[in-house]
mmCIF file of C-alpha atoms in Angstrom:
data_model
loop_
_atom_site.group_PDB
_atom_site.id
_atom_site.type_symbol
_atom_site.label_atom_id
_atom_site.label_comp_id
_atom_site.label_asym_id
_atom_site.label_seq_id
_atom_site.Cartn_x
_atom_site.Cartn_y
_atom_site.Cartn_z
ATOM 1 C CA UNK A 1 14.135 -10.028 11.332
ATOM 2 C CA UNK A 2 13.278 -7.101 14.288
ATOM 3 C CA UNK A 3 15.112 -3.819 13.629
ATOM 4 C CA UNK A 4 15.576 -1.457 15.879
ATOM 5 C CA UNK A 5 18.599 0.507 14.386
ATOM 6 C CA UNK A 6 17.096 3.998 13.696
ATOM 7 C CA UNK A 7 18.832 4.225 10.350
ATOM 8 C CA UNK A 8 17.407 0.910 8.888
ATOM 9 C CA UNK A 9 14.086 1.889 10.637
ATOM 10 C CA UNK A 10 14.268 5.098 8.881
ATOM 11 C CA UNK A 11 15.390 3.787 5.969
ATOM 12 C CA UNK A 12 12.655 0.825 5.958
ATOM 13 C CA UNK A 13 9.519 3.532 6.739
ATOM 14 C CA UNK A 14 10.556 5.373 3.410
ATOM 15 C CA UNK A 15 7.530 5.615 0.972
ATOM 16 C CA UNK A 16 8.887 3.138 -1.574
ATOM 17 C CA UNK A 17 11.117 0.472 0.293
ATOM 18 C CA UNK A 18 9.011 -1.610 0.494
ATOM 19 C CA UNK A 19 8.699 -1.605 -3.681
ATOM 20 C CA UNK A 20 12.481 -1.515 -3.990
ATOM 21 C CA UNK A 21 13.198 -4.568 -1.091
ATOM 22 C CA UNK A 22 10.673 -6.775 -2.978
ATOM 23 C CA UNK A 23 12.904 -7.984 -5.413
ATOM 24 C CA UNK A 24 15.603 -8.593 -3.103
ATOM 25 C CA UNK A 25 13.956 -10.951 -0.295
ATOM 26 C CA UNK A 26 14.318 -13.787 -1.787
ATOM 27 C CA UNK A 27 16.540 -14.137 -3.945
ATOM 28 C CA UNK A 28 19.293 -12.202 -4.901
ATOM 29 C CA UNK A 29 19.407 -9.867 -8.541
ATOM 30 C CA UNK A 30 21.302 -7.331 -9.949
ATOM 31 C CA UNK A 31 19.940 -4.103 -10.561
ATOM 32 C CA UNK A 32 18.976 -3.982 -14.432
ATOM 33 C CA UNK A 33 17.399 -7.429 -13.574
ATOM 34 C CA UNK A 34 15.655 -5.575 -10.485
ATOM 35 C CA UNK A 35 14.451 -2.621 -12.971
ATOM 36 C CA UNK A 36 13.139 -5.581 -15.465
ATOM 37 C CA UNK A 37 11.471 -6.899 -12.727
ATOM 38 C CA UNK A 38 9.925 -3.418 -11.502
ATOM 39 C CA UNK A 39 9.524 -1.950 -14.647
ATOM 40 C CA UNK A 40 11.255 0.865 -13.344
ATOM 41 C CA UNK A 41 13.823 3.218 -14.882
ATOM 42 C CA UNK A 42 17.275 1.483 -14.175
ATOM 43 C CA UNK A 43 18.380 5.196 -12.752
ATOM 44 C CA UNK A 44 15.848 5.082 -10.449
ATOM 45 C CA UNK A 45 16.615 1.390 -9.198
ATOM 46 C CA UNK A 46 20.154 1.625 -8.715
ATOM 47 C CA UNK A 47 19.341 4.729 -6.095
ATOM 48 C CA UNK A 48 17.328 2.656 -3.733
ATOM 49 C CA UNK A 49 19.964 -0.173 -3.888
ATOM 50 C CA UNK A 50 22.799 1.951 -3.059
ATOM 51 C CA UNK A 51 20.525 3.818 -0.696
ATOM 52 C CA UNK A 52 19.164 0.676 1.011
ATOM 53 C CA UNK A 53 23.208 -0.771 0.934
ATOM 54 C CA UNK A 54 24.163 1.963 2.995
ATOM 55 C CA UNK A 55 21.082 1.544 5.109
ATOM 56 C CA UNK A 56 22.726 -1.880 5.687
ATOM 57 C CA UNK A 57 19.447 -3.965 4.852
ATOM 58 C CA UNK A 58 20.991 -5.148 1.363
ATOM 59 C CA UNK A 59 24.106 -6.433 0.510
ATOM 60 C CA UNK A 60 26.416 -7.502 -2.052
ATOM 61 C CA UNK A 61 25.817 -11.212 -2.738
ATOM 62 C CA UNK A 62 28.490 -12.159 -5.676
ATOM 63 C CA UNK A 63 30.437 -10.043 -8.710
ATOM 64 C CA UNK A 64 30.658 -11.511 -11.890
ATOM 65 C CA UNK A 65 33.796 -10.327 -13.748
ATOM 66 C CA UNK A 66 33.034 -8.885 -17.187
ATOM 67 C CA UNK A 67 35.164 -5.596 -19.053
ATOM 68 C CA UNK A 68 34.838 -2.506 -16.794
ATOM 69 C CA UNK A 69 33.148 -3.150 -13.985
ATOM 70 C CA UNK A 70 31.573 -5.885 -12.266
ATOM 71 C CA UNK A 71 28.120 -6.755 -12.223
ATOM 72 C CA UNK A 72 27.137 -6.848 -8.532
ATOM 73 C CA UNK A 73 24.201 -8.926 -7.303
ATOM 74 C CA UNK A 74 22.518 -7.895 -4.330
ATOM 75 C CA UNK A 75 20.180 -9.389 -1.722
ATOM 76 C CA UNK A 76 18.340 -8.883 1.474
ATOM 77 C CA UNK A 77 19.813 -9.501 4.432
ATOM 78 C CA UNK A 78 16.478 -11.084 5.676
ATOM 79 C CA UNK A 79 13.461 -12.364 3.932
ATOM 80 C CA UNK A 80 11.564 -10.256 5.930
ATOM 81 C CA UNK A 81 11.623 -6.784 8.432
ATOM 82 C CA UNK A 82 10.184 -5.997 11.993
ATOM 83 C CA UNK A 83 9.818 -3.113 13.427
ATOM 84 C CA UNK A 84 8.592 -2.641 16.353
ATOM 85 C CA UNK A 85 6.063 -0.518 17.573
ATOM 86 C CA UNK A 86 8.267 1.404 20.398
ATOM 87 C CA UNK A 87 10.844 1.715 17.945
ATOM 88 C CA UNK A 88 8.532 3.667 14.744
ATOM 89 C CA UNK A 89 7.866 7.187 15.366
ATOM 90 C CA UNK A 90 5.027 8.386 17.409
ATOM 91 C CA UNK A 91 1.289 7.967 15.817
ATOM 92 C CA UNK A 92 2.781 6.527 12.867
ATOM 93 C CA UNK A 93 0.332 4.792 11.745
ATOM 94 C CA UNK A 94 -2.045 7.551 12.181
ATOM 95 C CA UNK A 95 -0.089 9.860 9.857
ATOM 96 C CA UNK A 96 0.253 6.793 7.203
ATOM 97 C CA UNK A 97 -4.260 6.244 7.626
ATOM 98 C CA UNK A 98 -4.671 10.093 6.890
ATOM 99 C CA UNK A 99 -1.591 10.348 4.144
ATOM 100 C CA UNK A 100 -4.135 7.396 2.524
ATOM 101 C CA UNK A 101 -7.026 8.616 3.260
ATOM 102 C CA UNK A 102 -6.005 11.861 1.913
ATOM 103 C CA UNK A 103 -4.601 9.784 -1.523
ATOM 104 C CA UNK A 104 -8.118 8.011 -2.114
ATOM 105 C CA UNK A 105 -9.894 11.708 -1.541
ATOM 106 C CA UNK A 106 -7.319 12.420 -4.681
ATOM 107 C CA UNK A 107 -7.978 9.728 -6.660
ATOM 108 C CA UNK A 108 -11.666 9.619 -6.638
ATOM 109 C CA UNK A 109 -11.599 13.364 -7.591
ATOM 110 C CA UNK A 110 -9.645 12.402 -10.132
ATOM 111 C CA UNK A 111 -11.105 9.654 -11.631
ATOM 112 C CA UNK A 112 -15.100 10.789 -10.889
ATOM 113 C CA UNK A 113 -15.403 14.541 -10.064
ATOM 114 C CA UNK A 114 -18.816 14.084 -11.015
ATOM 115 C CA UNK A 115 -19.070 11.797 -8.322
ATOM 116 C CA UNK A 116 -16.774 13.574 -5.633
ATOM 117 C CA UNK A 117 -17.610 16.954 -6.617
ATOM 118 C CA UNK A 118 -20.951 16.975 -8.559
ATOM 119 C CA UNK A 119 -22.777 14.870 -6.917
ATOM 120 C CA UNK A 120 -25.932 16.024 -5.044
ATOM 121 C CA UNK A 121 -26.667 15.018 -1.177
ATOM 122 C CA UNK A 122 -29.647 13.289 0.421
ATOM 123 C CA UNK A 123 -31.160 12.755 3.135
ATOM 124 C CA UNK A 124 -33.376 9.594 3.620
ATOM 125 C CA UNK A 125 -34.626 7.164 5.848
ATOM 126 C CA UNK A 126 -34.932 3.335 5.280
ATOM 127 C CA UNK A 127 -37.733 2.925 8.300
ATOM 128 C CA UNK A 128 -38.749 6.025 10.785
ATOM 129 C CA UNK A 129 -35.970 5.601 12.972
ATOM 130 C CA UNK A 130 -33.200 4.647 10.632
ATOM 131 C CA UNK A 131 -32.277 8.366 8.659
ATOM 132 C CA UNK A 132 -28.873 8.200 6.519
ATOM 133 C CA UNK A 133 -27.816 10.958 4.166
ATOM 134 C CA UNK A 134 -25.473 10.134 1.359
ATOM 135 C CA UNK A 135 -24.712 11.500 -2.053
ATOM 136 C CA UNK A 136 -26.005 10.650 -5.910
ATOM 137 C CA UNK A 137 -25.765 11.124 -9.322
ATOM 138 C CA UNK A 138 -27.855 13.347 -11.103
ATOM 139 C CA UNK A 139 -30.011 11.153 -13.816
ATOM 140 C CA UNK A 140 -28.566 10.842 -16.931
ATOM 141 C CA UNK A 141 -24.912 11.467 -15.162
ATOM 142 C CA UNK A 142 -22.715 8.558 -15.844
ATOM 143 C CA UNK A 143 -19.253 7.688 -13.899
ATOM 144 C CA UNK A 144 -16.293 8.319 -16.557
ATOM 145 C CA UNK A 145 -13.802 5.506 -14.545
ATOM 146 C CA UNK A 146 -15.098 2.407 -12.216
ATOM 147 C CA UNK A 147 -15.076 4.236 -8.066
ATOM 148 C CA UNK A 148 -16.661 3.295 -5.495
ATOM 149 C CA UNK A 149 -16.594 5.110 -2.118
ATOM 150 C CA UNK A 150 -19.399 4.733 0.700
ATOM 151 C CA UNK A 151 -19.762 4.450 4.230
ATOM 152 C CA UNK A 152 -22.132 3.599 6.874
ATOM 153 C CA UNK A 153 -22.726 3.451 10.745
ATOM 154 C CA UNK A 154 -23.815 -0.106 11.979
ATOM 155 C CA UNK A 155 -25.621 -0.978 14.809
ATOM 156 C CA UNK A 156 -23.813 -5.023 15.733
ATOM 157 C CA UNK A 157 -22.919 -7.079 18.260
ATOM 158 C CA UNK A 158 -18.778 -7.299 19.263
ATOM 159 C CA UNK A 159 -19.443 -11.023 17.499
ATOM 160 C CA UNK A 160 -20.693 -9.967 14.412
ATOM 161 C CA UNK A 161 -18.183 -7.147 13.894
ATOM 162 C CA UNK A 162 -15.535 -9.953 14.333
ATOM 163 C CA UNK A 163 -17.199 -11.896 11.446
ATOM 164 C CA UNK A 164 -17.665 -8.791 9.280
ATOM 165 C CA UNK A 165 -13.972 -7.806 10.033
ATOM 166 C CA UNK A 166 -12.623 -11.667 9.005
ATOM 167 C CA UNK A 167 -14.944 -11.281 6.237
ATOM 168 C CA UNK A 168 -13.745 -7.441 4.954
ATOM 169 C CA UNK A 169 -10.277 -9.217 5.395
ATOM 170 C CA UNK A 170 -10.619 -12.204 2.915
ATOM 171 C CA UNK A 171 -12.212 -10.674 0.538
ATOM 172 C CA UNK A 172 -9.147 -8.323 0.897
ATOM 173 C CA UNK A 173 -6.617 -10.868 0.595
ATOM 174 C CA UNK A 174 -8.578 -12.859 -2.256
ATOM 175 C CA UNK A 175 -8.301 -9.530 -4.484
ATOM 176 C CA UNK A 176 -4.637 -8.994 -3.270
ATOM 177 C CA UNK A 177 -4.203 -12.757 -4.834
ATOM 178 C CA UNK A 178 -5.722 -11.747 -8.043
ATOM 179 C CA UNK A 179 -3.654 -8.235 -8.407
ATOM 180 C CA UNK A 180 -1.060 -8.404 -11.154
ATOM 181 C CA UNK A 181 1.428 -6.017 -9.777
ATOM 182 C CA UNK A 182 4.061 -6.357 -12.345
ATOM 183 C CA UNK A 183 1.621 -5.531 -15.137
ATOM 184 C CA UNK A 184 1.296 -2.519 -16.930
ATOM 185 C CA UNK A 185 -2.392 -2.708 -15.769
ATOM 186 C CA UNK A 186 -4.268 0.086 -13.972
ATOM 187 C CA UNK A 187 -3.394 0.521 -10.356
ATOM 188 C CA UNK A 188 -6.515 1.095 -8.052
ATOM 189 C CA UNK A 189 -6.758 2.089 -4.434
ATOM 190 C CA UNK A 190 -9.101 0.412 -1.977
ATOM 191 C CA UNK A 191 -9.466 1.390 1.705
ATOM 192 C CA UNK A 192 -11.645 -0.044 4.089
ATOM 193 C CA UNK A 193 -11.931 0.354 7.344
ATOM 194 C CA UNK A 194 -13.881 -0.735 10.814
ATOM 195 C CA UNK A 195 -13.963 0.829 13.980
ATOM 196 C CA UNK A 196 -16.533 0.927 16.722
ATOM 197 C CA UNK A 197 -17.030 4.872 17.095
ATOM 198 C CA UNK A 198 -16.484 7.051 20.081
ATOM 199 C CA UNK A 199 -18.714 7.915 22.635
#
């Protein structure tokens, strides 16, 4: 469904909504079974459903009559959400690529400061016209969680960047395929990115 309703669109570019909608796309719950689902403090669950009902993107499906109040089930009122691009705020995605960028700098200090922060820099060169300068651990130094962070400027054809991008994609989506999200197992961040640089 395209939305172009500033207050859906607003409500729909919140960090979270997209967490909180899940449940509610396709098929309809009520909000303990939501917070089961979630694993997410029932509180905390029944303030994005009354904030995303007055939004207007969920809705009240059924009641079922028990003492006190009914139980209200809610669902979606699509399976999925458009927006598009004239209607999102200007350089939107920009601000979201440096709000990430600027969680993985976190999270690798985090996780390896010995890495992010001890590490020592070098300067090398794989044949006399190929230099590259990156960091390493000292010896003996070993990384206290699994990181990985690198980069690299590539000299390609437009063709080959097309297969490396399908290929950075897949393996992408075959490790979103794999991720247990409702688990209570370690959440990781991975960026990666592709751009042909500026003159």
């Amino acid at each position: 469904m395209k939305i172009t309703d500033p207050v859906m669109v607003r409500s729909l570019l919140r960090d979270g909504a997209a967490h909180y909608l899940a449940p509610f796309l396709h098929e309809d719950h009520s909000v303990s079974e939501a917070a089961e689902l979630l694993r997410t403090p029932l509180t905390k669950v029944h303030y994005w459903v009354r904030s995303l009902c007055d939004a207007g993107l969920l809705h009240v499906v059924s009641e079922q009559p028990r003492k006190g109040r009914p139980i209200k089930r809610y669902r979606a009122i699509a399976t999925e959400f458009v927006v598009p691009a004239e209607a999102l705020p200007e350089d939107y995605f920009a601000g979201v690529m440096r709000r990430s960028n600027e969680d993985m700098i976190d999270a690798l200090a985090a996780a390896a400061p010995e890495w992010v922060i001890g590490g020592d820099f070098r300067v090398s060169a794989s044949s006399p016209t190929r230099g590259s300068q990156d960091r390493v651990l000292r010896e003996g130094t070993g990384l206290a969680a699994v990181t990985h962070q690198s980069g690299c400027s590539l000299r390609i054809t437009e063709d080959e960047a097309r297969e490396l991008a399908e290929e950075i994609r897949d393996l992408r989506d075959r490790w979103i395929a794999r991720s247990a999200d409702e688990s209570d197992l370690e959440r990781y961040q991975l960026d990666i990115a592709l751009a042909p640089m500026p003159d």
